[in-house]
Amino acid sequence: MSSTEVNEQQVEKQSNLMTTYNRWPITVDRGEGSYLWDVDGKEYLDFTSGIAVNQFGHSYPPMVKAIQAQAEKLIHVSNLFAIPNQEQLADALVEEAGYGKVFFANSGAEANEAAIKLARRYHQKIRHENRYEIITFQKSFHGRTLTTITATAQPKYQEGFLPLPDGFKYCPLNDINAVKQAITDNTAAIMFELIQGEGGVHVIDRDFLQELKELAEKHNILLIVDEVQTGIGRTGTMFAWQQFDFQPDIYTLAKGLGGGVPIGACVAKDEVAKAFVPGTHASTFGGNPLVTAAANTIISELQRQEVQEQFQANVIDVEQRLKLLKNQYPDLIIESRGLGLLRGVQLDEAIPVMDVIVKCRVKGLLITPAGDNTLRLLPPFNVSPQEIEKAFTIIREVLGEFTDKNSES
């Protein structure tokens, strides 16, 4: 059966799935390394990495081995029991960060829910202050639950879900005066991404971050960093905050932590973590033996010198090619942004980003959009130089088609 026939059958059976996704016309059959193949055998170079999830691409042998071994031993028992894999993973995260206590969930949204609950409970139960307001930023993205779409300061994600939970205020990113005006005696925390991935790969200004730190200290406000997309090596360090000279009071992880299996984590400073006591928060599946076995493998692989060297070489390669791309198409590309292997290429408004993505897909390259007409590049960490060259060759060819059209017009 061809991919087209499979997709036609899926359309006919659409009543069995809620239409919450605009799915691409690809029926994936298998993956290996940086590549996916559809049911027709067509090959795609995957620079989506499952949206920053598959840090080492598809069917990574150490991951496959770890999951198979754990599945044969024990998959799930619930958090009524001590789970050795879970303790090992918590130890690894805390050792890397240098501080903290860990709560495991199943996703980034759940990790962010935990962070919001923890911030409020810390002020109300540990500091005995009636603080509950959370300040977040425009173009942010923090998840799809009712609370996390409220934290996400983008109306398009909130439409149709009114009334939203109370207690959130929004400010433009990098506008410290707006933050100062938003702070009240009820402010519990300021929540932000160091790189707004879904919002267009916008990197926070370092001077603004320094001012946020000073404001937070002055007003006893917690700083929550959403590392769901940036964490676990994606920006060049285990956590992006390690490159910004500060330690958040709370930070959250997901996506790349499991390398493809669903896991999230909320990590907090010891004093803040005391606010969670038995019965205040929980997750049936969070941090079960299977997902923590996979996550431990991801962490151990990232700590290998060979992996770190390959990652850094790939970052240099990608950065150089982005500069060349901008020089070649100065009228089509506004700018490129990001850190590590999380990169955004903002296109001129005259070039619809989805048109570029579709044309790349036809040529065998998978990339995703983000925010303000931006291409988002998320290659796996172990992508080869030849694969990077192939990806940028396709992007150049596609952008060249738009240049030709502009010339004709």
Short mmCIF file of C-alpha atoms in Angstrom, two decimals:
data_model
loop_
_atom_site.label_atom_id
_atom_site.label_comp_id
_atom_site.label_asym_id
_atom_site.label_seq_id
_atom_site.Cartn_x
_atom_site.Cartn_y
_atom_site.Cartn_z
CA MET A 1 0.00 0.00 0.00
CA SER A 2 1.40 3.40 -0.97
CA SER A 3 1.80 6.38 1.34
CA THR A 4 -0.93 8.22 -0.59
CA GLU A 5 -3.34 5.30 -0.21
CA VAL A 6 -2.57 5.06 3.51
CA ASN A 7 -3.21 8.78 3.98
CA GLU A 8 -6.47 8.55 2.03
CA GLN A 9 -7.60 5.76 4.32
CA GLN A 10 -6.60 7.86 7.35
CA VAL A 11 -8.78 10.69 6.06
CA GLU A 12 -11.71 8.30 5.72
CA LYS A 13 -11.17 7.12 9.29
CA GLN A 14 -10.61 10.62 10.67
CA SER A 15 -13.64 10.25 12.97
CA ASN A 16 -11.55 7.92 15.13
CA LEU A 17 -8.98 10.64 15.83
CA MET A 18 -9.72 14.15 16.99
CA THR A 19 -8.52 16.67 14.43
CA THR A 20 -6.00 18.39 16.68
CA TYR A 21 -3.15 18.19 14.15
CA ASN A 22 -2.57 19.37 10.60
CA ARG A 23 -0.62 16.26 9.74
CA TRP A 24 1.93 16.27 6.96
CA PRO A 25 1.18 13.95 4.00
CA ILE A 26 3.77 11.42 5.14
CA THR A 27 3.11 8.02 6.67
CA VAL A 28 6.30 7.14 8.49
CA ASP A 29 7.40 3.52 8.44
CA ARG A 30 10.81 3.52 10.11
CA GLY A 31 13.77 5.63 11.13
CA GLU A 32 17.50 5.23 11.58
CA GLY A 33 19.99 7.89 12.57
CA SER A 34 19.14 11.21 10.91
CA TYR A 35 16.70 9.64 8.43
CA LEU A 36 13.06 8.62 8.22
CA TRP A 37 11.43 6.47 5.52
CA ASP A 38 7.77 6.48 4.57
CA VAL A 39 5.76 3.41 3.60
CA ASP A 40 6.76 3.94 -0.05
CA GLY A 41 10.42 3.82 0.89
CA LYS A 42 11.02 7.53 0.28
CA GLU A 43 13.91 8.83 2.37
CA TYR A 44 13.76 12.04 4.43
CA LEU A 45 16.62 13.78 6.20
CA ASP A 46 15.05 14.65 9.54
CA PHE A 47 16.00 18.07 10.94
CA THR A 48 12.97 18.13 13.24
CA SER A 49 14.29 15.50 15.68
CA GLY A 50 10.73 14.86 16.82
CA ILE A 51 10.59 18.60 17.71
CA ALA A 52 13.80 18.64 19.77
CA VAL A 53 13.17 15.20 21.25
CA ASN A 54 15.35 12.69 19.41
CA GLN A 55 18.73 14.02 20.52
CA PHE A 56 20.53 11.11 18.87
CA GLY A 57 18.16 10.59 15.97
CA HIS A 58 16.14 7.44 15.37
CA SER A 59 16.74 3.89 16.60
CA TYR A 60 19.92 4.94 18.41
CA PRO A 61 21.52 1.59 19.40
CA PRO A 62 22.30 2.45 23.07
CA MET A 63 18.71 3.67 23.52
CA VAL A 64 17.22 0.62 21.84
CA LYS A 65 19.33 -1.68 23.99
CA ALA A 66 18.45 0.13 27.23
CA ILE A 67 14.71 0.14 26.51
CA GLN A 68 14.68 -3.52 25.47
CA ALA A 69 16.59 -4.60 28.57
CA GLN A 70 14.36 -2.61 30.90
CA ALA A 71 11.16 -3.78 29.22
CA GLU A 72 12.19 -7.38 29.85
CA LYS A 73 12.86 -6.57 33.51
CA LEU A 74 10.18 -4.09 34.65
CA ILE A 75 8.14 -1.44 32.84
CA HIS A 76 5.94 0.21 35.46
CA VAL A 77 5.14 0.00 39.17
CA SER A 78 3.91 3.53 40.13
CA ASN A 79 5.53 5.88 42.59
CA LEU A 80 4.31 3.89 45.57
CA PHE A 81 7.71 2.22 45.34
CA ALA A 82 11.32 3.37 45.25
CA ILE A 83 12.59 3.13 41.66
CA PRO A 84 16.38 2.77 41.28
CA ASN A 85 16.45 4.18 37.73
CA GLN A 86 14.55 7.23 38.93
CA GLU A 87 16.98 7.85 41.80
CA GLN A 88 19.90 7.46 39.40
CA LEU A 89 18.44 10.00 36.98
CA ALA A 90 17.69 12.50 39.75
CA ASP A 91 21.25 12.11 41.03
CA ALA A 92 22.66 12.73 37.54
CA LEU A 93 20.58 15.89 37.00
CA VAL A 94 21.42 17.30 40.42
CA GLU A 95 25.11 16.49 40.01
CA GLU A 96 25.15 18.28 36.65
CA ALA A 97 23.31 21.32 38.01
CA GLY A 98 25.08 21.43 41.36
CA TYR A 99 21.86 21.73 43.35
CA GLY A 100 18.21 20.84 43.61
CA LYS A 101 15.49 18.27 44.11
CA VAL A 102 13.62 16.62 41.23
CA PHE A 103 9.99 15.76 40.47
CA PHE A 104 9.32 13.57 37.43
CA ALA A 105 6.29 13.98 35.17
CA ASN A 106 5.35 12.81 31.67
CA SER A 107 5.70 15.93 29.54
CA GLY A 108 6.85 19.53 29.38
CA ALA A 109 3.36 20.83 30.10
CA GLU A 110 3.16 18.68 33.23
CA ALA A 111 6.62 19.80 34.33
CA ASN A 112 5.56 23.43 33.92
CA GLU A 113 2.31 22.79 35.82
CA ALA A 114 4.42 21.40 38.65
CA ALA A 115 6.68 24.46 38.57
CA ILE A 116 3.72 26.86 38.77
CA LYS A 117 2.12 24.92 41.61
CA LEU A 118 5.43 24.72 43.46
CA ALA A 119 6.07 28.47 43.16
CA ARG A 120 2.66 29.32 44.57
CA ARG A 121 2.83 26.77 47.35
CA TYR A 122 6.35 27.89 48.33
CA HIS A 123 5.19 31.44 48.95
CA GLN A 124 1.94 30.43 50.61
CA LYS A 125 3.17 27.59 52.81
CA ILE A 126 6.88 28.23 53.38
CA ARG A 127 7.02 32.04 53.33
CA HIS A 128 3.41 32.45 54.51
CA GLU A 129 2.69 35.11 51.89
CA ASN A 130 -0.42 35.16 49.72
CA ARG A 131 1.48 35.28 46.44
CA TYR A 132 0.11 33.61 43.35
CA GLU A 133 0.78 35.77 40.27
CA ILE A 134 3.18 34.53 37.59
CA ILE A 135 4.72 36.91 35.05
CA THR A 136 5.42 35.39 31.62
CA PHE A 137 6.40 36.81 28.23
CA GLN A 138 4.86 37.42 24.84
CA LYS A 139 5.76 34.80 22.19
CA SER A 140 6.40 32.26 24.93
CA PHE A 141 5.16 28.67 24.87
CA HIS A 142 4.73 26.63 28.04
CA GLY A 143 2.33 23.83 27.15
CA ARG A 144 -1.23 22.83 26.22
CA THR A 145 -2.95 22.29 29.58
CA LEU A 146 -5.40 24.95 30.72
CA THR A 147 -2.86 26.49 33.08
CA THR A 148 0.09 26.32 30.70
CA ILE A 149 -1.80 27.86 27.76
CA THR A 150 -2.59 30.67 30.17
CA ALA A 151 1.11 30.97 30.97
CA THR A 152 1.73 30.95 27.21
CA ALA A 153 1.27 34.60 26.27
CA GLN A 154 -0.14 33.92 22.81
CA PRO A 155 -3.90 34.45 22.27
CA LYS A 156 -4.06 31.90 19.43
CA TYR A 157 -3.48 29.08 21.93
CA GLN A 158 -6.11 30.42 24.34
CA GLU A 159 -9.05 31.02 21.99
CA GLY A 160 -12.10 28.95 22.88
CA PHE A 161 -10.87 27.91 26.31
CA LEU A 162 -12.26 30.77 28.42
CA PRO A 163 -12.34 31.45 31.27
CA LEU A 164 -8.62 31.05 31.78
CA PRO A 165 -7.15 30.56 35.26
CA ASP A 166 -6.40 33.75 37.14
CA GLY A 167 -2.97 34.91 38.18
CA PHE A 168 -0.91 35.51 35.04
CA LYS A 169 0.55 38.73 33.65
CA TYR A 170 2.33 39.17 30.32
CA CYS A 171 5.23 41.39 29.32
CA PRO A 172 7.28 41.85 26.14
CA LEU A 173 10.54 39.90 26.28
CA ASN A 174 13.58 42.05 27.09
CA ASP A 175 11.43 44.96 28.39
CA ILE A 176 12.50 45.42 32.00
CA ASN A 177 10.28 48.46 32.56
CA ALA A 178 7.20 46.40 31.66
CA VAL A 179 8.26 43.77 34.19
CA LYS A 180 8.75 46.39 36.90
CA GLN A 181 5.24 47.69 36.27
CA ALA A 182 3.78 44.17 36.37
CA ILE A 183 5.26 43.28 39.77
CA THR A 184 2.91 43.53 42.75
CA ASP A 185 2.84 42.21 46.31
CA ASN A 186 1.14 39.14 44.85
CA THR A 187 3.94 38.25 42.39
CA ALA A 188 5.22 34.74 43.11
CA ALA A 189 7.45 34.07 40.11
CA ILE A 190 8.70 35.17 36.71
CA MET A 191 8.63 32.33 34.18
CA PHE A 192 10.53 32.41 30.90
CA GLU A 193 12.47 30.56 28.23
CA LEU A 194 16.08 31.48 27.58
CA ILE A 195 15.34 30.75 23.93
CA GLN A 196 11.73 31.00 22.82
CA GLY A 197 11.64 27.98 20.55
CA GLU A 198 8.00 27.92 19.42
CA GLY A 199 7.91 31.71 19.45
CA GLY A 200 10.55 32.05 16.73
CA VAL A 201 13.90 31.04 18.31
CA HIS A 202 14.38 34.34 20.15
CA VAL A 203 17.30 34.38 22.60
CA ILE A 204 16.86 36.34 25.82
CA ASP A 205 19.03 39.46 26.17
CA ARG A 206 21.77 38.92 28.76
CA ASP A 207 21.47 42.42 30.20
CA PHE A 208 17.72 41.93 30.57
CA LEU A 209 18.31 38.64 32.37
CA GLN A 210 20.71 40.33 34.77
CA GLU A 211 18.06 42.94 35.54
CA LEU A 212 15.48 40.19 36.07
CA LYS A 213 17.80 38.55 38.59
CA GLU A 214 18.18 41.81 40.48
CA LEU A 215 14.43 42.42 40.49
CA ALA A 216 13.72 38.90 41.67
CA GLU A 217 16.19 39.20 44.53
CA LYS A 218 14.84 42.60 45.57
CA HIS A 219 11.21 41.46 45.66
CA ASN A 220 11.71 37.82 46.79
CA ILE A 221 10.33 36.53 43.49
CA LEU A 222 11.21 33.08 42.14
CA LEU A 223 12.72 32.68 38.68
CA ILE A 224 11.35 29.72 36.71
CA VAL A 225 13.18 28.73 33.53
CA ASP A 226 11.34 26.59 30.99
CA GLU A 227 14.03 24.32 29.53
CA VAL A 228 11.60 21.92 27.89
CA GLN A 229 13.06 22.56 24.42
CA THR A 230 16.48 23.98 25.30
CA GLY A 231 17.55 21.49 27.96
CA ILE A 232 19.53 18.25 27.80
CA GLY A 233 22.35 19.48 25.61
CA ARG A 234 20.39 21.14 22.80
CA THR A 235 22.11 24.54 23.22
CA GLY A 236 25.61 23.21 23.93
CA THR A 237 25.42 22.67 27.70
CA MET A 238 23.26 20.23 29.64
CA PHE A 239 20.99 23.13 30.60
CA ALA A 240 20.85 26.43 28.72
CA TRP A 241 20.95 28.40 31.98
CA GLN A 242 24.53 27.20 32.48
CA GLN A 243 25.53 29.60 29.69
CA PHE A 244 23.85 32.60 31.31
CA ASP A 245 25.69 32.86 34.64
CA PHE A 246 22.81 32.18 37.04
CA GLN A 247 20.90 29.39 38.74
CA PRO A 248 17.12 29.43 38.42
CA ASP A 249 15.03 28.72 41.49
CA ILE A 250 13.01 26.24 39.42
CA TYR A 251 13.62 24.84 35.94
CA THR A 252 11.76 22.33 33.83
CA LEU A 253 12.84 19.65 31.37
CA ALA A 254 11.17 17.26 28.92
CA LYS A 255 11.55 16.59 25.17
CA GLY A 256 15.21 15.55 24.84
CA LEU A 257 15.39 14.08 28.34
CA GLY A 258 13.78 10.84 27.19
CA GLY A 259 15.11 10.80 23.65
CA GLY A 260 11.70 9.71 22.40
CA VAL A 261 9.94 8.26 25.43
CA PRO A 262 7.61 10.59 27.40
CA ILE A 263 9.20 12.14 30.47
CA GLY A 264 9.33 15.58 32.06
CA ALA A 265 11.08 16.94 35.13
CA CYS A 266 10.71 19.88 37.47
CA VAL A 267 13.90 20.72 39.36
CA ALA A 268 13.97 23.21 42.23
CA LYS A 269 16.36 24.56 44.82
CA ASP A 270 16.17 22.62 48.08
CA GLU A 271 14.43 25.38 50.02
CA VAL A 272 11.77 25.79 47.34
CA ALA A 273 11.30 22.03 46.94
CA LYS A 274 10.31 21.78 50.63
CA ALA A 275 6.91 23.16 49.67
CA PHE A 276 6.01 19.82 48.09
CA VAL A 277 5.17 17.25 50.75
CA PRO A 278 3.34 13.92 50.37
CA GLY A 279 -0.10 14.46 48.89
CA THR A 280 0.57 17.91 47.37
CA HIS A 281 1.57 16.74 43.89
CA ALA A 282 1.91 13.41 42.10
CA SER A 283 2.08 11.51 38.82
CA THR A 284 1.15 7.86 38.31
CA PHE A 285 3.47 7.33 35.35
CA GLY A 286 6.07 10.01 36.12
CA GLY A 287 9.61 8.66 36.14
CA ASN A 288 8.67 5.00 35.79
CA PRO A 289 11.39 2.34 35.30
CA LEU A 290 11.18 2.29 31.49
CA VAL A 291 11.37 6.02 30.79
CA THR A 292 14.11 6.63 33.35
CA ALA A 293 16.18 3.82 31.88
CA ALA A 294 15.99 5.64 28.54
CA ALA A 295 16.74 9.02 30.11
CA ASN A 296 19.75 7.67 32.01
CA THR A 297 21.11 6.43 28.70
CA ILE A 298 20.68 9.89 27.15
CA ILE A 299 22.53 11.53 30.04
CA SER A 300 25.39 9.04 29.96
CA GLU A 301 25.76 9.42 26.18
CA LEU A 302 25.88 13.21 26.46
CA GLN A 303 28.70 12.94 28.96
CA ARG A 304 30.92 11.03 26.52
CA GLN A 305 33.84 13.10 25.21
CA GLU A 306 33.38 11.79 21.68
CA VAL A 307 29.75 12.93 21.64
CA GLN A 308 30.63 16.38 22.97
CA GLU A 309 33.34 16.87 20.37
CA GLN A 310 31.04 15.83 17.53
CA PHE A 311 28.32 18.16 18.81
CA GLN A 312 30.67 21.15 18.95
CA ALA A 313 32.00 20.42 15.48
CA ASN A 314 28.42 20.26 14.17
CA VAL A 315 27.56 23.58 15.82
CA ILE A 316 30.51 25.28 14.13
CA ASP A 317 29.54 23.72 10.80
CA VAL A 318 25.91 24.84 11.08
CA GLU A 319 26.87 28.37 12.16
CA GLN A 320 29.20 28.78 9.20
CA ARG A 321 26.58 27.51 6.76
CA LEU A 322 23.95 29.85 8.22
CA LYS A 323 26.27 32.80 7.63
CA LEU A 324 26.89 31.71 4.05
CA LEU A 325 23.16 31.27 3.52
CA LYS A 326 22.45 34.79 4.79
CA ASN A 327 25.19 36.20 2.55
CA GLN A 328 23.81 34.34 -0.45
CA TYR A 329 20.21 35.42 0.13
CA PRO A 330 20.35 38.78 1.97
CA ASP A 331 16.97 39.84 0.56
CA LEU A 332 15.20 36.66 1.64
CA ILE A 333 16.68 36.13 5.12
CA ILE A 334 16.12 38.68 7.88
CA GLU A 335 18.43 36.98 10.39
CA SER A 336 19.39 33.67 11.97
CA ARG A 337 19.15 33.13 15.72
CA GLY A 338 19.73 30.51 18.38
CA LEU A 339 22.37 28.53 20.23
CA GLY A 340 23.86 25.08 19.76
CA LEU A 341 21.66 22.95 17.52
CA LEU A 342 18.52 25.00 18.07
CA ARG A 343 18.51 27.49 15.21
CA GLY A 344 15.97 29.75 13.57
CA VAL A 345 16.15 31.41 10.17
CA GLN A 346 13.68 34.29 9.89
CA LEU A 347 12.50 34.86 6.35
CA ASP A 348 11.22 38.00 4.70
CA GLU A 349 7.43 38.26 4.98
CA ALA A 350 7.16 37.93 1.21
CA ILE A 351 8.43 34.34 1.51
CA PRO A 352 5.82 32.23 3.38
CA VAL A 353 7.66 29.90 5.71
CA MET A 354 5.33 26.96 5.05
CA ASP A 355 5.96 27.22 1.31
CA VAL A 356 9.66 26.79 1.99
CA ILE A 357 9.04 23.90 4.37
CA VAL A 358 6.82 22.08 1.86
CA LYS A 359 9.35 22.51 -0.94
CA CYS A 360 12.12 21.20 1.33
CA ARG A 361 9.96 18.23 2.25
CA VAL A 362 9.38 17.37 -1.40
CA LYS A 363 13.17 17.39 -1.84
CA GLY A 364 13.61 15.09 1.18
CA LEU A 365 14.38 17.48 4.06
CA LEU A 366 12.12 17.81 7.12
CA ILE A 367 12.16 21.10 9.04
CA THR A 368 9.54 22.89 11.15
CA PRO A 369 8.24 26.45 11.40
CA ALA A 370 8.43 28.67 14.47
CA GLY A 371 6.92 32.00 15.39
CA ASP A 372 7.45 34.95 13.07
CA ASN A 373 7.92 33.32 9.64
CA THR A 374 10.94 31.40 10.88
CA LEU A 375 12.46 28.10 9.79
CA ARG A 376 13.50 26.05 12.84
CA LEU A 377 16.45 23.68 12.45
CA LEU A 378 16.74 20.89 15.02
CA PRO A 379 19.23 18.30 13.74
CA PRO A 380 20.20 15.35 15.92
CA PHE A 381 23.41 15.81 17.88
CA ASN A 382 25.20 13.05 15.96
CA VAL A 383 24.28 14.33 12.51
CA SER A 384 27.16 13.85 10.08
CA PRO A 385 28.95 16.62 8.11
CA GLN A 386 27.61 15.08 4.90
CA GLU A 387 24.05 15.25 6.23
CA ILE A 388 24.49 18.89 7.26
CA GLU A 389 25.81 19.67 3.78
CA LYS A 390 22.84 17.87 2.21
CA ALA A 391 20.34 19.79 4.35
CA PHE A 392 21.79 23.19 3.49
CA THR A 393 22.05 22.27 -0.19
CA ILE A 394 18.31 21.62 -0.21
CA ILE A 395 17.56 24.86 1.67
CA ARG A 396 19.71 26.83 -0.78
CA GLU A 397 17.97 25.24 -3.75
CA VAL A 398 14.54 26.04 -2.35
CA LEU A 399 15.41 29.64 -1.51
CA GLY A 400 16.91 29.93 -4.98
CA GLU A 401 13.50 29.11 -6.45
CA PHE A 402 12.02 32.13 -4.65
CA THR A 403 14.88 34.30 -5.90
CA ASP A 404 14.14 33.19 -9.46
CA LYS A 405 10.45 34.01 -9.02
CA ASN A 406 11.26 37.46 -7.68
CA SER A 407 13.57 38.08 -10.61
CA GLU A 408 10.86 37.08 -13.09
CA SER A 409 8.32 39.36 -11.47
#
